[in-house]
Amino acid sequence: MLRSLAVAFVVFGYTFNLVQAQVAQEVPAATKDSATQLEKCELGHATPVHRFGKVYLAGQPTEEDLLELKADGMRTIINLRPDKELPWNEGAAVKRAGMKYVHVPFRGEEQLTSTVFDQVLGALRDEESGTTLLHCGSANRVGAIWYAHRVLDDELDPVTAELEAKQVGLRDAAYLEKAKEYVETQNRKKQPAVVNE
């Protein structure tokens, strides 16, 4: 399927991003748990929204959405937006609704540091988080985090992880590069040191 799309790209002049979007929607992800797939869904007023097992990936929910999310079993909200991007206090609203709030804000690739990745991936790995919503304004930032999570935690191949990240909402090439750098650094740390004799 991938080759036929690549040929269509050359013959019909489709842009590379369109080809990637088509592939991302048609290629099922191979993961440790092959029954779990990334799927588009609805979640209040947030858009776009995708679900992967117990993790929802989305743009900004409304304050009213948070109450509905709690009623539907959501336990943790991970917000990647700085406070100044919102005209209301999301942290207070999440806590009033009785959910756990994890706030790891960043705006721009210079703020997307290894500390941000470490904190968000740690929250996603936490079994006590239960059903979790990971969001930013439009899922662009979410896509970068999702790429790192899928490669490092789910051992998904980087090409498919990139397609998923773009399907989720990633549009910023600089965010993708930061995610790839983070993954590379983490993978280097896992490799045993070579001893010269």
Tab-separated table of C-alpha atoms in Angstrom:
chain	number	residue	atom	x	y	z
A	1	MET	CA	0.000	0.000	0.000
A	2	LEU	CA	2.803	2.415	0.839
A	3	ARG	CA	4.521	1.918	-2.513
A	4	SER	CA	1.351	2.537	-4.511
A	5	LEU	CA	0.821	5.780	-2.626
A	6	ALA	CA	4.417	6.813	-3.288
A	7	VAL	CA	3.882	6.203	-7.029
A	8	ALA	CA	0.654	8.208	-6.904
A	9	PHE	CA	2.724	11.014	-5.391
A	10	VAL	CA	5.042	11.092	-8.402
A	11	VAL	CA	2.388	10.568	-11.063
A	12	PHE	CA	-0.368	12.805	-9.770
A	13	GLY	CA	1.693	15.397	-7.901
A	14	TYR	CA	0.151	14.941	-4.461
A	15	THR	CA	2.000	16.749	-1.708
A	16	PHE	CA	4.048	14.578	0.647
A	17	ASN	CA	1.909	15.608	3.641
A	18	LEU	CA	-1.251	14.391	1.933
A	19	VAL	CA	0.350	11.045	1.222
A	20	GLN	CA	1.444	10.775	4.836
A	21	ALA	CA	-2.044	11.628	6.073
A	22	GLN	CA	-3.574	8.959	3.836
A	23	VAL	CA	-1.082	6.366	5.003
A	24	ALA	CA	-1.544	7.305	8.650
A	25	GLN	CA	-5.263	6.687	8.407
A	26	GLU	CA	-4.855	3.362	6.629
A	27	VAL	CA	-1.838	1.765	8.318
A	28	PRO	CA	-2.684	-0.049	11.548
A	29	ALA	CA	-0.021	0.399	14.206
A	30	ALA	CA	1.957	-2.671	15.221
A	31	THR	CA	2.420	-2.525	18.966
A	32	LYS	CA	3.082	-4.778	21.926
A	33	ASP	CA	-0.715	-4.928	22.333
A	34	SER	CA	-1.873	-5.431	18.765
A	35	ALA	CA	-5.545	-5.207	19.783
A	36	THR	CA	-5.121	-1.520	20.681
A	37	GLN	CA	-5.346	0.872	17.748
A	38	LEU	CA	-5.341	4.636	17.385
A	39	GLU	CA	-8.859	5.749	16.536
A	40	LYS	CA	-10.577	9.046	15.921
A	41	CYS	CA	-13.358	9.806	18.396
A	42	GLU	CA	-15.357	12.605	20.029
A	43	LEU	CA	-14.781	14.136	23.431
A	44	GLY	CA	-17.005	17.083	24.263
A	45	HIS	CA	-16.040	20.216	22.341
A	46	ALA	CA	-12.357	19.306	21.919
A	47	THR	CA	-11.022	18.857	18.415
A	48	PRO	CA	-9.238	16.888	17.092
A	49	VAL	CA	-9.594	13.852	19.356
A	50	HIS	CA	-8.022	10.408	19.069
A	51	ARG	CA	-8.072	7.491	21.467
A	52	PHE	CA	-5.497	4.796	22.085
A	53	GLY	CA	-6.547	2.410	24.832
A	54	LYS	CA	-6.974	4.477	27.997
A	55	VAL	CA	-5.293	7.568	26.528
A	56	TYR	CA	-7.191	10.341	24.764
A	57	LEU	CA	-5.172	12.801	22.661
A	58	ALA	CA	-6.873	16.088	21.936
A	59	GLY	CA	-7.080	19.786	21.417
A	60	GLN	CA	-8.487	22.015	24.164
A	61	PRO	CA	-11.567	20.803	26.073
A	62	THR	CA	-13.975	23.340	27.580
A	63	GLU	CA	-14.552	23.764	31.297
A	64	GLU	CA	-17.935	22.056	30.879
A	65	ASP	CA	-16.258	19.146	29.086
A	66	LEU	CA	-14.154	18.441	32.172
A	67	LEU	CA	-17.231	17.672	34.274
A	68	GLU	CA	-18.534	15.329	31.591
A	69	LEU	CA	-15.130	13.658	31.306
A	70	LYS	CA	-15.110	12.900	35.027
A	71	ALA	CA	-18.613	11.424	34.793
A	72	ASP	CA	-17.400	9.249	31.907
A	73	GLY	CA	-14.506	7.838	33.965
A	74	MET	CA	-11.615	10.153	33.080
A	75	ARG	CA	-9.091	10.171	35.944
A	76	THR	CA	-6.145	12.290	34.792
A	77	ILE	CA	-5.790	15.432	32.680
A	78	ILE	CA	-2.342	16.286	31.288
A	79	ASN	CA	-2.236	19.864	29.991
A	80	LEU	CA	0.654	21.033	27.789
A	81	ARG	CA	-0.559	24.651	27.524
A	82	PRO	CA	0.842	27.567	29.543
A	83	ASP	CA	-1.746	29.193	31.841
A	84	LYS	CA	-1.688	32.429	29.850
A	85	GLU	CA	-3.134	30.613	26.810
A	86	LEU	CA	-6.442	30.043	28.636
A	87	PRO	CA	-8.945	32.617	29.926
A	88	TRP	CA	-9.931	30.251	32.780
A	89	ASN	CA	-8.101	28.194	35.391
A	90	GLU	CA	-8.032	24.649	34.038
A	91	GLY	CA	-6.108	23.247	36.997
A	92	ALA	CA	-8.719	24.464	39.461
A	93	ALA	CA	-11.554	23.152	37.265
A	94	VAL	CA	-9.932	19.708	36.983
A	95	LYS	CA	-9.396	19.514	40.736
A	96	ARG	CA	-12.997	20.647	41.412
A	97	ALA	CA	-14.151	17.836	39.131
A	98	GLY	CA	-12.144	15.373	41.245
A	99	MET	CA	-9.489	14.413	38.719
A	100	LYS	CA	-5.702	14.435	38.857
A	101	TYR	CA	-4.121	17.420	37.083
A	102	VAL	CA	-0.659	17.237	35.521
A	103	HIS	CA	0.522	20.555	34.088
A	104	VAL	CA	3.660	20.461	31.937
A	105	PRO	CA	3.435	23.600	29.805
A	106	PHE	CA	5.580	24.436	26.808
A	107	ARG	CA	5.226	26.783	23.878
A	108	GLY	CA	7.715	26.648	21.043
A	109	GLU	CA	10.440	24.133	20.349
A	110	GLU	CA	12.945	25.858	22.657
A	111	GLN	CA	10.682	24.987	25.611
A	112	LEU	CA	10.216	21.367	24.518
A	113	THR	CA	13.019	20.002	26.681
A	114	SER	CA	13.962	16.550	27.915
A	115	THR	CA	12.404	17.538	31.253
A	116	VAL	CA	9.051	18.095	29.524
A	117	PHE	CA	9.276	14.705	27.816
A	118	ASP	CA	10.349	13.007	31.069
A	119	GLN	CA	7.452	14.480	33.055
A	120	VAL	CA	4.726	13.788	30.499
A	121	LEU	CA	5.943	10.296	29.642
A	122	GLY	CA	6.202	9.568	33.357
A	123	ALA	CA	2.557	10.549	33.804
A	124	LEU	CA	1.515	8.392	30.831
A	125	ARG	CA	3.435	5.425	32.281
A	126	ASP	CA	1.861	5.802	35.731
A	127	GLU	CA	-0.645	2.955	36.157
A	128	GLU	CA	-2.556	5.021	38.727
A	129	SER	CA	-3.340	7.656	36.089
A	130	GLY	CA	-6.122	5.459	34.702
A	131	THR	CA	-8.010	6.891	31.752
A	132	THR	CA	-6.040	9.968	30.731
A	133	LEU	CA	-6.547	13.004	28.511
A	134	LEU	CA	-3.349	14.485	27.054
A	135	HIS	CA	-4.112	17.822	25.439
A	136	CYS	CA	-2.832	21.156	24.202
A	137	GLY	CA	-4.613	23.758	22.060
A	138	SER	CA	-4.842	21.816	18.793
A	139	ALA	CA	-2.980	18.513	19.445
A	140	ASN	CA	0.166	19.813	17.699
A	141	ARG	CA	2.244	19.609	20.891
A	142	VAL	CA	0.468	16.384	21.833
A	143	GLY	CA	1.715	14.798	18.603
A	144	ALA	CA	5.357	15.413	19.538
A	145	ILE	CA	4.905	13.770	22.931
A	146	TRP	CA	2.947	10.933	21.345
A	147	TYR	CA	5.805	10.194	18.931
A	148	ALA	CA	8.262	9.765	21.814
A	149	HIS	CA	5.815	7.685	23.844
A	150	ARG	CA	5.060	5.293	21.004
A	151	VAL	CA	8.704	4.736	20.043
A	152	LEU	CA	10.107	4.459	23.568
A	153	ASP	CA	7.269	2.883	25.538
A	154	ASP	CA	5.428	0.860	22.904
A	155	GLU	CA	8.459	0.017	20.740
A	156	LEU	CA	6.665	1.225	17.615
A	157	ASP	CA	8.912	1.795	14.624
A	158	PRO	CA	9.775	5.500	14.143
A	159	VAL	CA	8.178	5.790	10.686
A	160	THR	CA	4.794	4.542	11.894
A	161	ALA	CA	5.102	6.602	15.082
A	162	GLU	CA	5.646	9.728	12.978
A	163	LEU	CA	2.575	8.939	10.894
A	164	GLU	CA	0.531	8.482	14.074
A	165	ALA	CA	1.870	11.732	15.541
A	166	LYS	CA	0.763	13.596	12.420
A	167	GLN	CA	-2.592	11.845	12.454
A	168	VAL	CA	-3.058	12.951	16.067
A	169	GLY	CA	-2.329	16.595	15.180
A	170	LEU	CA	1.434	17.220	14.901
A	171	ARG	CA	2.149	19.927	12.310
A	172	ASP	CA	5.330	21.592	13.567
A	173	ALA	CA	8.499	20.052	12.074
A	174	ALA	CA	10.613	21.547	14.877
A	175	TYR	CA	8.537	19.693	17.498
A	176	LEU	CA	9.055	16.451	15.591
A	177	GLU	CA	12.816	17.025	15.464
A	178	LYS	CA	12.907	17.630	19.229
A	179	ALA	CA	10.964	14.406	19.776
A	180	LYS	CA	13.359	12.465	17.543
A	181	GLU	CA	16.365	13.927	19.381
A	182	TYR	CA	14.839	12.939	22.721
A	183	VAL	CA	14.185	9.386	21.517
A	184	GLU	CA	17.728	9.092	20.167
A	185	THR	CA	19.186	10.302	23.467
A	186	GLN	CA	17.056	7.867	25.472
A	187	ASN	CA	18.016	4.975	23.199
A	188	ARG	CA	21.721	5.821	23.579
A	189	LYS	CA	21.322	5.708	27.363
A	190	LYS	CA	19.919	2.172	27.097
A	191	GLN	CA	22.893	0.846	25.142
A	192	PRO	CA	25.681	-0.749	27.172
A	193	ALA	CA	28.953	1.129	27.326
A	194	VAL	CA	31.717	-0.216	25.107
A	195	VAL	CA	34.908	-1.005	26.988
A	196	ASN	CA	38.175	-0.739	25.059
A	197	GLU	CA	40.683	-3.406	25.998
